[in-house]
Amino acid sequence: MRFKKFLSVLMSVMLLGTMTLTGCGKAAPSSTANSGNSSVMVGSKDEKYVMVTFVSGISYWKGAYKGMEDAGKNLGISVQYTGANEYDINQEVTVLEQVIAQKPAGILLTCINADALKAPIDKAISQGIPVITFDSDSPASGRYSFLATSNYSAGQNAAIALAKLVGEKGNVAVVTQPGQLNHEERTAGFKETIEKQYPNMKVVSVQSGESDQIKSAQVTAGILQANPDLVGVFATEASTGVGVATAVKEADKVGKVHVVSFDTDKGTLDQIKGGVIDATIAQGTWNMGYWGTMYLYNLKHDLLKPIDGDWKTAKVTPLPPSVDTGVTIVTKDNVDYFYSK
């Protein structure tokens, strides 16, 4: 709700800025399709904004790029998607350097490694190319804002969803990936919510599935054997969730052991339709792409005026340093909307 209110305020501010600048007669970027009516919120197809990711072929990024495409259509600008094919730090740095050399209007970037991406991010900004990060950050860099899921809050939402499924009582478990901050935050949000809000529930086991479907199935089978009264499992990522579902099905405990997973890959969605996974946490990837692009456009066109003067020289930020892009609970009722097209 807080995020929706923020978006409403942001759009109001941008609309006010448009009216003010147009009323003052200042020149604004225009598009040939604009019928002669200039507007600061209408760009040019010659203006290109680029999204850079790592493991660029995975379906997770599709939602973010769809958001970027939608923003591009609304603004009349061009957008492009690229990234490192592998989970390789040097490869993403190389791709980013190549993008910077093309001098795009702005870069929307997810960072495979915070330290490794700092220098090229700062290089882009020094050349007048604004950079917004999403999903994975480089907080020590000069990036203007970071849009992502609050993983702790997502874990809280998972706890609430699972509690409803099990009638707010019984023993539950977590299959996660220790050592990765996002997974640790999801686990912490889940555990602390269960402990504080559901006195008749208990987290009896937290195990590593190593982000691997087969390993997660093996681990879950062990948890089920050691805890025959288990009523629920939270899996902190998609491959883990499918592995958990496999173990629950093989143990003939579908409907007896409820599963809440994370993300919306096809395997997870299929397990929801099949009734093995009860719910999954969908991240607001579209928000990341859409609003990240809007931020870049506003920065590039100098539409943000937090003070009367040069905010860069004054070291005043015109954007929130970080934005929680929210989550959606996906169940059988709405699962069909989340399949990639």
Coordinates of C-alpha atoms in Angstrom, one line a residue:
M1 CA 0.0 0.0 0.0
R2 CA 2.9 2.4 0.9
F3 CA 4.5 1.7 -2.5
K4 CA 1.2 2.3 -4.4
K5 CA 0.9 5.6 -2.6
F6 CA 4.5 6.5 -3.5
L7 CA 3.8 5.8 -7.2
S8 CA 0.7 7.9 -7.1
V9 CA 2.6 10.8 -5.6
L10 CA 5.4 10.4 -8.2
M11 CA 3.1 10.5 -11.1
S12 CA 1.4 13.6 -9.7
V13 CA 4.8 15.3 -9.4
M14 CA 5.7 14.4 -12.9
L15 CA 2.4 15.6 -14.2
L16 CA 2.8 18.9 -12.3
G17 CA 6.3 19.2 -13.8
T18 CA 5.0 18.7 -17.3
M19 CA 2.3 21.4 -16.8
T20 CA 4.8 23.9 -15.3
L21 CA 7.5 23.5 -18.0
T22 CA 5.0 23.6 -20.8
G23 CA 3.3 26.7 -19.4
C24 CA 6.7 28.5 -19.2
G25 CA 7.3 27.8 -22.9
K26 CA 10.5 25.8 -22.3
A27 CA 11.6 23.4 -25.1
A28 CA 11.0 19.7 -24.5
P29 CA 11.9 16.5 -26.3
S30 CA 9.4 15.7 -29.0
S31 CA 8.3 12.8 -31.1
T32 CA 7.3 12.8 -34.8
A33 CA 4.1 11.0 -33.7
N34 CA 3.2 13.7 -31.2
S35 CA 1.0 15.8 -33.7
G36 CA 3.0 18.9 -32.8
N37 CA 2.2 18.9 -29.1
S38 CA 5.5 18.9 -27.2
S39 CA 5.7 17.3 -23.8
V40 CA 8.5 16.6 -21.4
M41 CA 7.1 13.1 -21.1
V42 CA 7.4 12.3 -24.8
G43 CA 10.8 11.3 -26.0
S44 CA 12.3 10.2 -29.3
K45 CA 12.9 6.8 -30.8
D46 CA 16.5 8.0 -31.3
E47 CA 16.8 7.9 -27.5
K48 CA 17.9 4.4 -26.4
Y49 CA 17.8 3.0 -22.8
V50 CA 19.4 -0.4 -22.2
M51 CA 18.8 -3.1 -19.6
V52 CA 21.8 -5.2 -18.6
T53 CA 21.5 -8.5 -16.7
F54 CA 23.5 -11.7 -16.0
V55 CA 22.3 -15.2 -17.0
S56 CA 20.3 -13.2 -19.5
G57 CA 18.3 -16.2 -20.9
I58 CA 16.4 -17.0 -17.7
S59 CA 12.7 -16.3 -17.6
Y60 CA 12.9 -14.2 -14.4
W61 CA 14.1 -11.1 -16.3
K62 CA 11.2 -11.2 -18.8
G63 CA 8.9 -9.4 -16.4
A64 CA 11.4 -6.7 -15.8
Y65 CA 12.0 -6.1 -19.5
K66 CA 8.3 -6.2 -20.2
G67 CA 8.0 -3.3 -17.7
M68 CA 10.8 -1.5 -19.5
E69 CA 9.1 -2.0 -22.9
D70 CA 5.8 -0.7 -21.5
A71 CA 7.6 2.4 -20.2
G72 CA 9.3 2.8 -23.6
K73 CA 6.0 2.7 -25.4
N74 CA 4.5 5.3 -23.1
L75 CA 7.5 7.6 -23.4
G76 CA 8.1 7.1 -27.2
I77 CA 11.7 6.0 -26.6
S78 CA 13.7 2.9 -27.7
V79 CA 14.7 0.2 -25.3
Q80 CA 17.1 -2.7 -25.6
Y81 CA 17.9 -5.9 -23.6
T82 CA 21.3 -7.4 -23.2
G83 CA 23.5 -9.2 -20.7
A84 CA 26.0 -11.9 -19.8
N85 CA 24.9 -15.3 -20.9
E86 CA 26.5 -17.0 -17.9
Y87 CA 26.7 -16.4 -14.2
D88 CA 30.1 -14.8 -14.8
I89 CA 31.3 -11.5 -13.2
N90 CA 33.9 -10.6 -15.9
Q91 CA 31.3 -11.3 -18.6
E92 CA 28.8 -8.9 -17.2
V93 CA 31.5 -6.2 -16.6
T94 CA 32.5 -6.6 -20.3
V95 CA 28.9 -6.3 -21.5
L96 CA 28.4 -3.2 -19.4
E97 CA 31.5 -1.6 -20.8
Q98 CA 30.3 -2.3 -24.3
V99 CA 27.0 -0.7 -23.6
I100 CA 28.7 2.4 -22.1
A101 CA 30.7 2.7 -25.3
Q102 CA 27.4 3.0 -27.2
K103 CA 26.5 6.0 -25.1
P104 CA 22.9 5.1 -24.4
A105 CA 20.5 7.6 -22.8
G106 CA 20.4 5.5 -19.6
I107 CA 21.2 2.0 -18.2
L108 CA 19.0 -0.2 -16.0
L109 CA 21.3 -2.7 -14.4
T110 CA 21.2 -5.7 -12.2
C111 CA 24.6 -6.4 -10.5
I112 CA 26.1 -9.9 -10.3
N113 CA 28.7 -8.5 -7.9
A114 CA 28.5 -5.2 -6.1
D115 CA 32.2 -4.5 -6.0
A116 CA 33.0 -5.5 -9.6
L117 CA 30.2 -3.3 -11.1
K118 CA 31.1 -0.2 -9.1
A119 CA 33.8 1.1 -11.4
P120 CA 31.8 0.8 -14.7
I121 CA 28.7 2.3 -13.1
D122 CA 30.7 5.3 -11.9
K123 CA 32.3 5.5 -15.3
A124 CA 28.9 5.7 -17.0
I125 CA 27.6 8.3 -14.7
S126 CA 30.8 10.4 -15.2
Q127 CA 30.0 10.4 -18.9
G128 CA 26.5 11.7 -18.3
I129 CA 24.7 8.3 -18.6
P130 CA 22.4 7.8 -15.6
V131 CA 22.3 4.3 -14.0
I132 CA 19.5 2.7 -12.0
T133 CA 20.1 -0.7 -10.4
F134 CA 17.4 -3.3 -9.9
D135 CA 17.1 -6.7 -8.2
S136 CA 20.8 -6.8 -7.2
D137 CA 22.6 -3.7 -6.2
S138 CA 26.0 -2.0 -6.1
P139 CA 25.3 0.4 -3.1
A140 CA 28.8 1.8 -3.0
S141 CA 28.5 3.0 -6.6
G142 CA 27.0 6.3 -7.8
R143 CA 23.8 4.7 -9.0
Y144 CA 20.8 6.9 -8.5
S145 CA 18.4 4.4 -7.1
F146 CA 17.8 0.7 -6.5
L147 CA 14.5 -1.0 -7.1
A148 CA 14.0 -4.5 -5.7
T149 CA 12.0 -6.8 -3.5
S150 CA 12.3 -6.4 0.2
N151 CA 13.3 -10.0 0.9
Y152 CA 12.6 -9.8 4.6
S153 CA 9.0 -8.5 3.8
A154 CA 8.6 -11.3 1.2
G155 CA 9.5 -13.8 3.9
Q156 CA 6.9 -12.3 6.1
N157 CA 4.3 -12.6 3.4
A158 CA 5.3 -16.3 2.9
A159 CA 4.8 -16.9 6.6
I160 CA 1.3 -15.3 6.6
A161 CA 0.3 -17.4 3.5
L162 CA 1.5 -20.7 5.0
A163 CA -0.1 -19.9 8.3
K164 CA -3.5 -19.5 6.6
L165 CA -3.0 -22.8 4.7
V166 CA -2.2 -24.8 7.9
G167 CA -4.8 -23.2 10.1
E168 CA -2.2 -21.3 12.1
K169 CA -0.9 -24.4 13.9
G170 CA 1.6 -27.1 13.5
N171 CA 5.3 -27.7 12.7
V172 CA 6.8 -26.2 9.5
A173 CA 10.2 -26.2 7.8
V174 CA 12.3 -24.0 5.5
V175 CA 14.4 -25.2 2.6
T176 CA 16.8 -22.4 1.6
Q177 CA 20.3 -21.4 0.5
P178 CA 22.4 -20.2 3.4
G179 CA 25.2 -17.8 2.6
Q180 CA 23.2 -15.8 0.1
L181 CA 21.9 -12.5 1.6
N182 CA 18.5 -12.5 -0.2
H183 CA 17.7 -16.1 0.9
E184 CA 18.9 -15.4 4.5
E185 CA 16.6 -12.3 4.6
R186 CA 13.6 -14.3 3.3
T187 CA 14.3 -17.0 5.9
A188 CA 14.6 -14.4 8.7
G189 CA 11.3 -12.7 7.7
F190 CA 9.6 -16.0 7.7
K191 CA 10.9 -17.4 10.9
E192 CA 10.5 -14.2 12.9
T193 CA 6.9 -13.8 11.7
I194 CA 6.0 -17.3 12.7
E195 CA 7.6 -16.8 16.1
K196 CA 6.0 -13.5 16.8
Q197 CA 2.5 -13.9 15.3
Y198 CA 1.7 -17.6 15.4
P199 CA 2.3 -19.1 18.9
N200 CA 0.8 -22.5 17.8
M201 CA 3.3 -22.9 15.0
K202 CA 7.0 -23.8 15.1
V203 CA 9.8 -23.8 12.6
V204 CA 11.4 -27.2 13.4
S205 CA 14.0 -27.4 10.6
V206 CA 15.9 -25.0 8.3
Q207 CA 17.9 -26.9 5.6
S208 CA 20.0 -26.0 2.5
G209 CA 18.6 -27.2 -0.8
E210 CA 21.7 -25.7 -2.5
S211 CA 19.4 -24.0 -5.1
D212 CA 19.2 -27.5 -6.8
Q213 CA 16.0 -29.3 -7.5
I214 CA 17.3 -32.8 -6.8
K215 CA 19.2 -31.8 -3.6
S216 CA 16.1 -30.0 -2.4
A217 CA 13.9 -33.1 -2.9
Q218 CA 16.4 -35.2 -1.0
V219 CA 16.6 -32.7 1.9
T220 CA 12.8 -32.4 2.0
A221 CA 12.4 -36.2 2.1
G222 CA 14.7 -36.3 5.1
I223 CA 12.8 -33.5 6.9
L224 CA 9.5 -35.3 6.3
Q225 CA 10.9 -38.6 7.6
A226 CA 12.3 -36.9 10.7
N227 CA 9.1 -34.8 11.3
P228 CA 6.1 -37.0 10.4
D229 CA 3.8 -34.4 11.8
L230 CA 5.1 -31.6 9.5
V231 CA 2.3 -29.5 8.0
G232 CA 4.1 -27.0 5.8
V233 CA 7.4 -26.0 4.0
F234 CA 8.6 -22.7 2.7
A235 CA 11.1 -22.8 -0.2
T236 CA 13.0 -19.6 -0.7
E237 CA 13.6 -20.0 -4.5
A238 CA 12.0 -21.7 -7.5
S239 CA 14.3 -24.7 -8.1
T240 CA 14.1 -25.5 -4.4
G241 CA 10.3 -25.2 -4.4
V242 CA 10.0 -27.7 -7.3
G243 CA 12.3 -30.1 -5.4
V244 CA 10.2 -29.7 -2.2
A245 CA 7.0 -30.4 -4.2
T246 CA 8.6 -33.5 -5.7
A247 CA 9.4 -34.9 -2.2
V248 CA 5.9 -34.1 -0.9
K249 CA 4.3 -35.8 -3.9
E250 CA 6.6 -38.9 -3.6
A251 CA 5.8 -39.1 0.2
D252 CA 2.0 -39.1 -0.7
K253 CA 1.5 -36.0 1.4
V254 CA 0.0 -33.6 -1.1
G255 CA -2.7 -31.6 0.8
K256 CA -1.2 -32.8 4.1
V257 CA 2.0 -30.9 3.8
H258 CA 1.4 -27.4 2.3
V259 CA 4.1 -25.7 0.2
V260 CA 4.8 -22.0 -0.3
S261 CA 7.5 -21.3 -2.9
F262 CA 9.2 -18.3 -4.4
D263 CA 9.2 -16.8 -8.0
T264 CA 7.1 -17.7 -11.0
D265 CA 9.1 -20.0 -13.3
K266 CA 7.0 -22.5 -15.4
G267 CA 7.9 -25.4 -13.2
T268 CA 6.5 -23.7 -10.1
L269 CA 3.4 -22.5 -11.8
D270 CA 2.7 -26.0 -13.2
Q271 CA 3.0 -27.4 -9.6
I272 CA 0.5 -24.8 -8.4
K273 CA -2.0 -25.9 -11.2
G274 CA -1.4 -29.5 -10.2
G275 CA -2.2 -28.7 -6.5
V276 CA 1.2 -29.7 -5.1
I277 CA 2.5 -26.2 -4.4
D278 CA -0.2 -24.1 -2.7
A279 CA 1.3 -20.7 -3.3
T280 CA 4.4 -18.8 -4.5
I281 CA 5.7 -15.3 -3.9
A282 CA 5.9 -13.4 -7.2
Q283 CA 8.3 -10.5 -7.2
G284 CA 7.4 -7.1 -8.7
T285 CA 9.7 -7.4 -11.6
W286 CA 7.5 -5.4 -13.9
N287 CA 7.7 -2.5 -11.4
M288 CA 11.5 -2.8 -11.5
G289 CA 11.6 -2.4 -15.2
Y290 CA 8.8 0.2 -15.7
W291 CA 9.7 2.6 -12.9
G292 CA 13.5 2.1 -13.4
T293 CA 13.0 3.3 -16.9
M294 CA 10.8 6.2 -15.8
Y295 CA 13.5 7.2 -13.3
L296 CA 16.2 7.1 -16.0
Y297 CA 14.1 9.2 -18.3
N298 CA 13.5 11.9 -15.7
L299 CA 17.2 12.0 -14.8
K300 CA 18.3 12.2 -18.5
H301 CA 15.8 15.0 -19.2
D302 CA 16.6 16.9 -15.9
L303 CA 13.0 16.8 -14.8
L304 CA 13.7 16.3 -11.2
K305 CA 14.1 19.5 -9.2
P306 CA 14.4 18.7 -5.4
I307 CA 16.1 22.1 -4.7
D308 CA 16.4 25.5 -6.3
G309 CA 19.8 24.9 -7.9
D310 CA 22.1 22.1 -9.0
W311 CA 21.2 19.1 -6.9
K312 CA 24.2 17.2 -8.1
T313 CA 26.6 19.9 -6.9
A314 CA 24.6 20.1 -3.6
K315 CA 24.7 16.3 -3.3
V316 CA 20.9 16.2 -2.9
T317 CA 19.3 13.0 -4.2
P318 CA 16.1 13.5 -6.3
L319 CA 15.1 9.9 -6.0
P320 CA 14.6 7.5 -3.1
P321 CA 17.8 5.5 -2.6
S322 CA 15.9 2.3 -2.6
V323 CA 12.3 1.2 -3.5
D324 CA 10.5 -2.0 -2.4
T325 CA 8.7 -3.1 -5.6
G326 CA 6.4 -5.4 -3.7
V327 CA 5.2 -9.0 -4.1
T328 CA 2.1 -10.8 -5.1
I329 CA 0.8 -14.1 -3.7
V330 CA 0.2 -16.5 -6.6
T331 CA -2.3 -19.4 -6.1
K332 CA -4.6 -21.5 -8.3
D333 CA -7.0 -18.5 -8.5
N334 CA -4.5 -16.3 -10.4
V335 CA -1.8 -18.6 -11.6
D336 CA -2.8 -18.4 -15.3
Y337 CA -1.9 -14.7 -15.4
F338 CA 1.8 -15.4 -14.5
Y339 CA 2.8 -17.7 -17.4
S340 CA 5.3 -15.9 -19.7
K341 CA 4.1 -15.1 -23.1

